[in-house]
mmCIF file of C-alpha atoms in Angstrom:
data_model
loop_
_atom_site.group_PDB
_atom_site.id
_atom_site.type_symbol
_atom_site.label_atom_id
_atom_site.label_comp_id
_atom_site.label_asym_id
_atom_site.label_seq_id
_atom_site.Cartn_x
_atom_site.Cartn_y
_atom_site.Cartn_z
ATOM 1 C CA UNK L 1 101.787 83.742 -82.247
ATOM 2 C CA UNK L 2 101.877 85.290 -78.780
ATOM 3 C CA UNK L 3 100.322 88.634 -78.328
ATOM 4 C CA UNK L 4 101.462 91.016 -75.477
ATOM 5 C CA UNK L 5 98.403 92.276 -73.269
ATOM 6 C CA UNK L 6 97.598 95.458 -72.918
ATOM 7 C CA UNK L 7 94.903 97.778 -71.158
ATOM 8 C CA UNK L 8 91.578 97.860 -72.777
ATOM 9 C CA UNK L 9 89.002 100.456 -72.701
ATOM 10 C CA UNK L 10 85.172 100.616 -72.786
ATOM 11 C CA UNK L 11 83.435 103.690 -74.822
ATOM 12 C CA UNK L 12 80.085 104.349 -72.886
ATOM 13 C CA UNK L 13 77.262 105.121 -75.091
ATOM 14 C CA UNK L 14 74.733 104.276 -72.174
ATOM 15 C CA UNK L 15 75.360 105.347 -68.867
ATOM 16 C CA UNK L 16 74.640 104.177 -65.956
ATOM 17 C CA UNK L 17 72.020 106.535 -64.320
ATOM 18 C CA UNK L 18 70.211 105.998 -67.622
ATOM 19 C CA UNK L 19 70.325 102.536 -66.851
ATOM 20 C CA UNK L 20 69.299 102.871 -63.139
ATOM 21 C CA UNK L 21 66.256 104.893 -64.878
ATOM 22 C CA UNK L 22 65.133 102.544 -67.310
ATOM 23 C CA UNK L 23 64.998 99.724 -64.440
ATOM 24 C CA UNK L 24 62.910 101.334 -62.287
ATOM 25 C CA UNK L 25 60.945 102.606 -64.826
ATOM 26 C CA UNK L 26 60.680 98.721 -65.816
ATOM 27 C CA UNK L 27 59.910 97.960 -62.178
ATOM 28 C CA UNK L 28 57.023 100.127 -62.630
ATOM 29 C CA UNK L 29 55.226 98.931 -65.362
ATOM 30 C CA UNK L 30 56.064 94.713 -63.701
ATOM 31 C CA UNK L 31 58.332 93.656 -66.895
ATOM 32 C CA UNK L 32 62.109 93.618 -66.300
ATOM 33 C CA UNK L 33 63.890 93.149 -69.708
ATOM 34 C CA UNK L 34 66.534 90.873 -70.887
ATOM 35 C CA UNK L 35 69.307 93.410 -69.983
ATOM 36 C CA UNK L 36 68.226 94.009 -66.183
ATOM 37 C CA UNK L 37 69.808 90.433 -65.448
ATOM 38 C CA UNK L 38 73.475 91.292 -65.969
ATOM 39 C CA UNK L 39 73.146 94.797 -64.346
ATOM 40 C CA UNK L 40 74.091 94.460 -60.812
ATOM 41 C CA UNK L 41 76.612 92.575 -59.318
ATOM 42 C CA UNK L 42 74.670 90.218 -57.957
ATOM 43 C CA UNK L 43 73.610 89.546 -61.318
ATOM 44 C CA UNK L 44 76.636 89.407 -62.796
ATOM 45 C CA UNK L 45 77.496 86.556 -60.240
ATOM 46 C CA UNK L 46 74.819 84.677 -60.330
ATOM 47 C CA UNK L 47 75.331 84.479 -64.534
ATOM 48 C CA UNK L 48 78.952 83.504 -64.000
ATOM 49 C CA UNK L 49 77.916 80.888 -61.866
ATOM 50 C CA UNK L 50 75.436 79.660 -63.938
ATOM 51 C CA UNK L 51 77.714 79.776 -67.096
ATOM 52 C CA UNK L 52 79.796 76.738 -64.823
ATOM 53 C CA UNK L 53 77.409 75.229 -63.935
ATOM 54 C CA UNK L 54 76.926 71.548 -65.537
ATOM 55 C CA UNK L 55 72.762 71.747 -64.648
ATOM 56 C CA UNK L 56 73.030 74.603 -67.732
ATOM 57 C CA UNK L 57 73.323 72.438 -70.509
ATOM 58 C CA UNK L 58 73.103 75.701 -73.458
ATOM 59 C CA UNK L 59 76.477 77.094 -72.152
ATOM 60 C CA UNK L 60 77.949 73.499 -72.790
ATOM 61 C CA UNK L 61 75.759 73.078 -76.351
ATOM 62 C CA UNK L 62 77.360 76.826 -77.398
ATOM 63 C CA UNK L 63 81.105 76.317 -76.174
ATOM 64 C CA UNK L 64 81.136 72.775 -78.033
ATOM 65 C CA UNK L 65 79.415 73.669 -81.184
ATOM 66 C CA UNK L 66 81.507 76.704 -82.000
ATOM 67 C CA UNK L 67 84.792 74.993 -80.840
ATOM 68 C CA UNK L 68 83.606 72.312 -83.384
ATOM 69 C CA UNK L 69 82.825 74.809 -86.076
ATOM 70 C CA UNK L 70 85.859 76.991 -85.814
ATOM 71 C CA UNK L 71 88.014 75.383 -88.629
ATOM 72 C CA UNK L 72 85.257 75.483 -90.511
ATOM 73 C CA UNK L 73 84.704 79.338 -90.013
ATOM 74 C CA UNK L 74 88.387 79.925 -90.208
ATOM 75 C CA UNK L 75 88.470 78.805 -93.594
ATOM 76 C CA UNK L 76 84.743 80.609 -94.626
ATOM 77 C CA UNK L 77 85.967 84.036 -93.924
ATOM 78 C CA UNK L 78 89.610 84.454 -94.956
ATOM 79 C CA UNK L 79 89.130 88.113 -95.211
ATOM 80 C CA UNK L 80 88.094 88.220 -91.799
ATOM 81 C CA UNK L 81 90.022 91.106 -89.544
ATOM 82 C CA UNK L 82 87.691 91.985 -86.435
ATOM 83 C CA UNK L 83 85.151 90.640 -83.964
ATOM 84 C CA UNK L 84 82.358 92.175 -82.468
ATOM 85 C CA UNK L 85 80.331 90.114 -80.271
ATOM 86 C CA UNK L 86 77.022 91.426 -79.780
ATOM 87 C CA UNK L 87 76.109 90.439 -76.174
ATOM 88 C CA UNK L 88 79.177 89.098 -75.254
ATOM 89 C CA UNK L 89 78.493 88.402 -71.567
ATOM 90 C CA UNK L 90 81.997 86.616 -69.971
ATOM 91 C CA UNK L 91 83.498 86.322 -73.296
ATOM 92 C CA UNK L 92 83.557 82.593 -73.665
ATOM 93 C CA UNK L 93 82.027 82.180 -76.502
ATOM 94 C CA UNK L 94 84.235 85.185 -78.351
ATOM 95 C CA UNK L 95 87.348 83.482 -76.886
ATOM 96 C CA UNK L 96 87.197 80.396 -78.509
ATOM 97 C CA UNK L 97 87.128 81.947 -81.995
ATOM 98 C CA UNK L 98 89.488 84.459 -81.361
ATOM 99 C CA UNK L 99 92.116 81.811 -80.514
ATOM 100 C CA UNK L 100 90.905 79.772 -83.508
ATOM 101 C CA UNK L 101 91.970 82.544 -85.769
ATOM 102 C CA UNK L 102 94.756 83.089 -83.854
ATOM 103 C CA UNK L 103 95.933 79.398 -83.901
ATOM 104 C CA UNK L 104 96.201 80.259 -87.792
ATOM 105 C CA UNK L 105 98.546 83.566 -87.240
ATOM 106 C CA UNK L 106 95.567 85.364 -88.592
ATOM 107 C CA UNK L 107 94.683 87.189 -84.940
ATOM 108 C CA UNK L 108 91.592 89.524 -84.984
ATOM 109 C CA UNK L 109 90.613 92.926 -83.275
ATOM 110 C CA UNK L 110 88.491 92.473 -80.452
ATOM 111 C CA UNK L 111 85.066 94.590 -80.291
ATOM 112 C CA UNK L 112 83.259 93.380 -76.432
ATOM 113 C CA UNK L 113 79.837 94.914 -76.852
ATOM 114 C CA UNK L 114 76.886 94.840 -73.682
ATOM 115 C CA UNK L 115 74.884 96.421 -71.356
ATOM 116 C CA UNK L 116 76.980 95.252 -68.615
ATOM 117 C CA UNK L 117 80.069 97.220 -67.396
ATOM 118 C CA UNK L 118 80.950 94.499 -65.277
ATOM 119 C CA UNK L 119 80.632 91.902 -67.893
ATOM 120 C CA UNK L 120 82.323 93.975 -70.489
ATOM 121 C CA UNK L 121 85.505 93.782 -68.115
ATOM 122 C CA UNK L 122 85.451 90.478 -67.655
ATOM 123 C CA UNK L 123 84.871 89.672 -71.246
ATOM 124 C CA UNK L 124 87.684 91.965 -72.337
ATOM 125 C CA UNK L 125 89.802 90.441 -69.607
ATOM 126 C CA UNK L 126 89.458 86.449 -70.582
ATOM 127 C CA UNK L 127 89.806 87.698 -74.327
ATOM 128 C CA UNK L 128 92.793 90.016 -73.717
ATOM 129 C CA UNK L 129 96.267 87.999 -75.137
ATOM 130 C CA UNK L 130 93.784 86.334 -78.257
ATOM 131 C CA UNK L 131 93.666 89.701 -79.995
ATOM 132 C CA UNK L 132 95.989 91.937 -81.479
ATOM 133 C CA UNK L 133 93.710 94.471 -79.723
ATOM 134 C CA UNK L 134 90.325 94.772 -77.594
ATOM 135 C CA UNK L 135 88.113 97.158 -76.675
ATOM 136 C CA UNK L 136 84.638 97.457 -75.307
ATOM 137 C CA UNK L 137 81.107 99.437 -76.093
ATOM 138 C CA UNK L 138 78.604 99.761 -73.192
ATOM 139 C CA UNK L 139 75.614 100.617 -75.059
ATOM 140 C CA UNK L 140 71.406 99.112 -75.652
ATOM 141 C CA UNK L 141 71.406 97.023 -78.455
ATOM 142 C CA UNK L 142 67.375 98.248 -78.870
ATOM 143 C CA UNK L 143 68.920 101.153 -80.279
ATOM 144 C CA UNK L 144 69.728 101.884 -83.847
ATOM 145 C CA UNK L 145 71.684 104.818 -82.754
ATOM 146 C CA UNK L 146 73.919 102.478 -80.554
ATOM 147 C CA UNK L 147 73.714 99.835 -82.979
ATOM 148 C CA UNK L 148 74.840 102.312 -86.026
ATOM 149 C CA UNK L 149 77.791 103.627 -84.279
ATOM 150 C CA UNK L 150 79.786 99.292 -84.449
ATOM 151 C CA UNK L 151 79.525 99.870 -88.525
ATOM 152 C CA UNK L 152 82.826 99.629 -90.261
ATOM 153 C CA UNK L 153 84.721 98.106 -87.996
ATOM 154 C CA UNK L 154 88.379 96.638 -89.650
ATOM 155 C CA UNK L 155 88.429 95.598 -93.137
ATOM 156 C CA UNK L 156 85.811 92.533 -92.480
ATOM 157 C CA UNK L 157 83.942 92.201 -89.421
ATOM 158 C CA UNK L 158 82.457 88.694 -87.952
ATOM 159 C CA UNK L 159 79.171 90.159 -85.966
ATOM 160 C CA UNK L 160 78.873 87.673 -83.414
ATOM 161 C CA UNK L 161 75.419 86.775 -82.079
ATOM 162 C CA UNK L 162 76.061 83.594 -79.640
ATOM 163 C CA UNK L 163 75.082 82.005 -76.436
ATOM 164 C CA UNK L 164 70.853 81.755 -77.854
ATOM 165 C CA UNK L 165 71.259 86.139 -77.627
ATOM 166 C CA UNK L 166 69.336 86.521 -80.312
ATOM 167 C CA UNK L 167 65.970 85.683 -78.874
ATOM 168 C CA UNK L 168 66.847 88.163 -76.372
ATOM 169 C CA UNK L 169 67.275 90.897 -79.219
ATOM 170 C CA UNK L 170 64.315 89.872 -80.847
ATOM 171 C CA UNK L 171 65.031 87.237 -83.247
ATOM 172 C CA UNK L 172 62.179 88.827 -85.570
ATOM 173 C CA UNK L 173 63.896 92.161 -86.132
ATOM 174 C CA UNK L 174 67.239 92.047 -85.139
ATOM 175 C CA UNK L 175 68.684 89.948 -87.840
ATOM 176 C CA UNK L 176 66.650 93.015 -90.333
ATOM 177 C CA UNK L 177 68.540 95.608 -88.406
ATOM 178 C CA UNK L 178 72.170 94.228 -88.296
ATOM 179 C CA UNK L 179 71.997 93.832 -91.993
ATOM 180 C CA UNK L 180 71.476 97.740 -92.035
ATOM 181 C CA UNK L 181 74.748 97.915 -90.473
ATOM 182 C CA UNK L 182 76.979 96.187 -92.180
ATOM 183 C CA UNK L 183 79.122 95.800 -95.525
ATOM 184 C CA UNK L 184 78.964 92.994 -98.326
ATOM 185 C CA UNK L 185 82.661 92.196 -96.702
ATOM 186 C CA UNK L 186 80.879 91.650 -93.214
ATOM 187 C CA UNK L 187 79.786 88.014 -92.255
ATOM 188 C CA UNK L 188 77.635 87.109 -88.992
ATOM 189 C CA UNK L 189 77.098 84.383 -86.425
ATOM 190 C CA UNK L 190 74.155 83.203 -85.004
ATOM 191 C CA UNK L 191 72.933 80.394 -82.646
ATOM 192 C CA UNK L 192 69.767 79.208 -80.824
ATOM 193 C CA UNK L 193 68.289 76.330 -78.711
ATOM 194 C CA UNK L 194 66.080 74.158 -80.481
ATOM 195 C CA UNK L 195 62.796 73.640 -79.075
ATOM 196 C CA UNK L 196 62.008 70.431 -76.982
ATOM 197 C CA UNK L 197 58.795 69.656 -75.133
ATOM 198 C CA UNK L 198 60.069 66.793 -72.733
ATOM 199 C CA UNK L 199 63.279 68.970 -71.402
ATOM 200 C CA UNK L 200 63.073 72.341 -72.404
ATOM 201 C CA UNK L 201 61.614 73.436 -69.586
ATOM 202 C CA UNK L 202 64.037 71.085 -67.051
ATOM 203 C CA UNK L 203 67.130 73.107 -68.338
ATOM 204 C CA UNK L 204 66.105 76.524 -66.781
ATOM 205 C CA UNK L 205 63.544 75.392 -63.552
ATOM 206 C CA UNK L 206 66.923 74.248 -61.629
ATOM 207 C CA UNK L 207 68.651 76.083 -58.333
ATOM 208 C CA UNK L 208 71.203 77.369 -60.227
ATOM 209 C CA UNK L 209 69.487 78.965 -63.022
ATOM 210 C CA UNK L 210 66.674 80.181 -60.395
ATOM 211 C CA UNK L 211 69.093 82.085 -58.548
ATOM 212 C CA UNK L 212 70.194 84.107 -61.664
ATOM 213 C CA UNK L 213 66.716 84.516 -63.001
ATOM 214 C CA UNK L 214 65.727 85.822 -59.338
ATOM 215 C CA UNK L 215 69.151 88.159 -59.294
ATOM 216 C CA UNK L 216 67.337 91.568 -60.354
ATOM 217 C CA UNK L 217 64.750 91.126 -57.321
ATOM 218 C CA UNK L 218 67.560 90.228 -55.260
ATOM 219 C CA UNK L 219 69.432 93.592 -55.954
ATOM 220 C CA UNK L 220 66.342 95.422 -54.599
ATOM 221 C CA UNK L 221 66.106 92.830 -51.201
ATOM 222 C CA UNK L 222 63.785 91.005 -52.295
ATOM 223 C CA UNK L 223 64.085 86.707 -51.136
ATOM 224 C CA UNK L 224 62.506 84.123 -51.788
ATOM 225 C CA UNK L 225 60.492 83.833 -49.159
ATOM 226 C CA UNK L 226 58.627 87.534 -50.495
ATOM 227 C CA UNK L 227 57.446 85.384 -53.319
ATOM 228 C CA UNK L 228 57.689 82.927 -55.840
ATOM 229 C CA UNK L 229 59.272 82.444 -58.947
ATOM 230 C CA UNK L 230 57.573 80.476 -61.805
ATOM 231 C CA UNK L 231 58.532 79.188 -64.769
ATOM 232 C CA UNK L 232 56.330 78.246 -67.700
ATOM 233 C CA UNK L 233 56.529 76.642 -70.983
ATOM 234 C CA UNK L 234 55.062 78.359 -73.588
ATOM 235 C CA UNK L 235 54.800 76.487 -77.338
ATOM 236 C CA UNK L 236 54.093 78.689 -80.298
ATOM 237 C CA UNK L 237 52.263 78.344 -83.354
ATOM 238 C CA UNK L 238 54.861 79.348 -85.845
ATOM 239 C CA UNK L 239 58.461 77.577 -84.727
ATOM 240 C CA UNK L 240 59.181 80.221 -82.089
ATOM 241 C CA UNK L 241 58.591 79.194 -78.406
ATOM 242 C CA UNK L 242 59.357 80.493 -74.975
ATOM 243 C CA UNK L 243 60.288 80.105 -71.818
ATOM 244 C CA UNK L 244 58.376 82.808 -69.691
ATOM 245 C CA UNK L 245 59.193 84.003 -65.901
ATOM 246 C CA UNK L 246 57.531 86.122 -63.060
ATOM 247 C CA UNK L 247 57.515 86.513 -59.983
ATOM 248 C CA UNK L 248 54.017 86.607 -57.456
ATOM 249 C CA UNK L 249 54.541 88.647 -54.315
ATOM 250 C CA UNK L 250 53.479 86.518 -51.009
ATOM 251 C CA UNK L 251 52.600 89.976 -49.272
ATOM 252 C CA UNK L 252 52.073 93.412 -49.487
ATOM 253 C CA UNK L 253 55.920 94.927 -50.333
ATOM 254 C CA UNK L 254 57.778 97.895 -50.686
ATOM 255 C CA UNK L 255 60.652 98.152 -52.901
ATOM 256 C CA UNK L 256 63.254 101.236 -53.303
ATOM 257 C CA UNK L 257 64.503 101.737 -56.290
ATOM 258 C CA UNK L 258 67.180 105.016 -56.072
ATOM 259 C CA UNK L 259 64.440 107.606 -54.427
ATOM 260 C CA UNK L 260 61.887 106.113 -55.144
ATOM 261 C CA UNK L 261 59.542 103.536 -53.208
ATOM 262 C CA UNK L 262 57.586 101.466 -54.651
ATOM 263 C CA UNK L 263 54.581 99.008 -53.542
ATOM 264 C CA UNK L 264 53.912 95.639 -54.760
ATOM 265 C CA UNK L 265 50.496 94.371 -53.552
ATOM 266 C CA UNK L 266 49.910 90.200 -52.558
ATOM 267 C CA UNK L 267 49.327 88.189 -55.480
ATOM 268 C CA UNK L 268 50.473 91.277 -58.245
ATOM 269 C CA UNK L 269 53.115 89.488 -60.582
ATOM 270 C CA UNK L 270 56.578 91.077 -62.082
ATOM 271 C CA UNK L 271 56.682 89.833 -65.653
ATOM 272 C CA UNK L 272 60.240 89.073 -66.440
ATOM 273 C CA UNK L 273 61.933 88.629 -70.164
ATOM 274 C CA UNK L 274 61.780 84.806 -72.097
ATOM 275 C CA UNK L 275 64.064 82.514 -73.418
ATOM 276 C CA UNK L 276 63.155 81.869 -76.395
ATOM 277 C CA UNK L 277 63.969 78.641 -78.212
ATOM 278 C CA UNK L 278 63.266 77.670 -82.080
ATOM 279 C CA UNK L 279 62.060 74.957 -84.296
ATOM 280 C CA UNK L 280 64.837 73.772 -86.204
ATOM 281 C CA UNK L 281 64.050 75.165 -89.708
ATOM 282 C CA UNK L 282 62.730 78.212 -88.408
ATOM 283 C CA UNK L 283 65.475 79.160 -86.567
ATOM 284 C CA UNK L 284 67.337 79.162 -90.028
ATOM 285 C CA UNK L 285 64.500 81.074 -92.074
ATOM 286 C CA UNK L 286 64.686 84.077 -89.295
ATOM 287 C CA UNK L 287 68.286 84.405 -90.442
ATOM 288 C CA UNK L 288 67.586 84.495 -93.960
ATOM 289 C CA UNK L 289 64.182 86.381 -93.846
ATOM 290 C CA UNK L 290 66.142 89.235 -91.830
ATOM 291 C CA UNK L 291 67.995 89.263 -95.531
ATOM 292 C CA UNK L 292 71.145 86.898 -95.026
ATOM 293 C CA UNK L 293 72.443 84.143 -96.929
ATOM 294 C CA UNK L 294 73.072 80.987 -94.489
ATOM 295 C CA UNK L 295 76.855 79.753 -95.424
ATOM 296 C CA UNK L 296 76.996 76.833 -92.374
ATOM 297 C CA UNK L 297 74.556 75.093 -90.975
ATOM 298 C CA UNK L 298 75.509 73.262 -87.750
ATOM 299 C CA UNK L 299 74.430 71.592 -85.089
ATOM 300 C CA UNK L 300 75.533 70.149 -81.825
ATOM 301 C CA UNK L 301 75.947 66.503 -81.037
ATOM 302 C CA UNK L 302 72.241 66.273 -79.244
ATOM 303 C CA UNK L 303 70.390 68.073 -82.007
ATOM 304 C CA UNK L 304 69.547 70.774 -79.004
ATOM 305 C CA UNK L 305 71.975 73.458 -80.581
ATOM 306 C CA UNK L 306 72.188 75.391 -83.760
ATOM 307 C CA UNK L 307 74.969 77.610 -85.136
ATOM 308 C CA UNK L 308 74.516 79.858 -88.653
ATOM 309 C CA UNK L 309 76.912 81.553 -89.984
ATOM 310 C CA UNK L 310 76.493 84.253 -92.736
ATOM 311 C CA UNK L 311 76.571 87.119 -95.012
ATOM 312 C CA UNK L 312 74.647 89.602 -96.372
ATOM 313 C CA UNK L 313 72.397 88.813 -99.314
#
């Protein structure tokens, strides 16, 4: 059924000078986190573009397993009434089960939740007209404060967890501290890469993917002709793996962040967050160790992709 749109808003639990504190405070000690790279708008470009872009295959894995799991979740949670997606970036991914839902005349409320102002909008935007209602939270997902304040949301609540986010919340703890946050009516969705040797590492050492990942330094001035960015494939011992980033300075520079200036020396390296990426039945055992029981199992067509979707145990 067709739902009017209507203006959305965004409660702020973290604002932005904190924000422009923590960065340079991560600039400091060389190790810009996960949620630097959809900060500024450069940023927030470059991660639209790369979102389109066919070189990215993991936006293409995520859109096409969910839109082929969607009956299947439709039907699982019945009682379903809300949506919060955790890291929702653009809103793609939160799109296509919103209109699945909606496609049944069972339309959810809409709960955008990021770091990102800018990507909170645009989320809420592509996602406004596929629920009877949105609404955003700009808050740190590190923090159980911010995290304790999406509990109870609707009668049932589908936490949302897509686009391989969890590795960037810490797939060893984060599935452990959702569970404290929800209700035995609440269900949750998770997804990750699956780890491959042979192409792994070809999927994010590409232009399009190296612009994004060099976005942050690009915000301060930085180019590419200041340094180089490298990409490294790093296998673990226990089913987890990553994808690790940094930067090495070509020459001596100076960097302002706000009021302050900063020097990075020749040679010294900026550290920047992984992608992580899973073995197959590990990915699956983080869910259920962090105290879920695993309802779906899917996976995408290439056997690169996994999708879980669950409840609390």
């Amino acid at each position: 059924m067709p739902i009017a749109k209507t203006p959305f808003s965004v409660q702020v639990l973290l604002r932005e000078d904190e924000i422009a504190s923590g960065f340079a405070a991560a600039f400091a000690r060389r190790f810009l986190d996960e949620k630097f790279f959809y900060w500024m708008p450069a940023s927030v470009s470059a991660w639209v573009e790369l979102m389109r872009a066919p070189a990215y295959r993991n936006a293409n894995r995520a859109l096409q397993l969910l839109a082929a799991s969607d009956p299947e979740l439709v039907t699982l949670w019945p009682q379903a009434d809300t949506l919060c997606g955790l890291g929702c970036g653009e809103g793609s991914k939160d799109k296509l089960l919103l209109q699945a839902f909606q496609q049944t005349d069972r339309p959810l409320a809409y709960t955008a939740v990021d770091f990102s102002q800018s990507l909170l909008e645009l989320a809420l935007t592509a996602t406004r007209g596929s629920a009877i209602s949105v609404r955003g939270v700009k808050l740190d997902i590190t923090s159980d404060d911010h995290l304790q304040a999406l509990a109870r949301q609707g009668r049932s609540c589908i936490f949302a967890t897509l686009g391989n986010t969890l590795g960037a919340f810490d797939p060893l703890r984060f599935p452990e501290r959702l569970l404290r946050i929800m209700r035995p009516v609440d269900c949750a969705l998770f997804d990750g890469e699956v780890f491959d040797r042979e192409s792994t590492l070809a999927g994010y050492d590409n232009p399009t993917n190296r612009r994004f990942a060099f976005s942050p330094l690009a915000s301060l001035g930085l180019t590419e002709q200041d340094g180089n960015l490298n990409f490294e494939l790093r296998p673990g011992q226990e089913g987890i793996h990553e994808v690790a980033k940094y930067f090495v300075a070509l020459r001596d520079l100076e960097v302002r962040i706000g009021p302050t200036l900063m020097h990075l020396k020749k040679d010294e390296k900026v550290f920047m967050s992984s992608s992580i990426k899973y073995d197959e039945p590990v990915f699956f055992a983080l869910i259920e160790r962090g105290g879920f029981q695993v309802e779906l199992r899917k996976k995408s067509a290439d056997g690169k992709f996994l999708l879980a979707a669950a409840r609390p145990r």
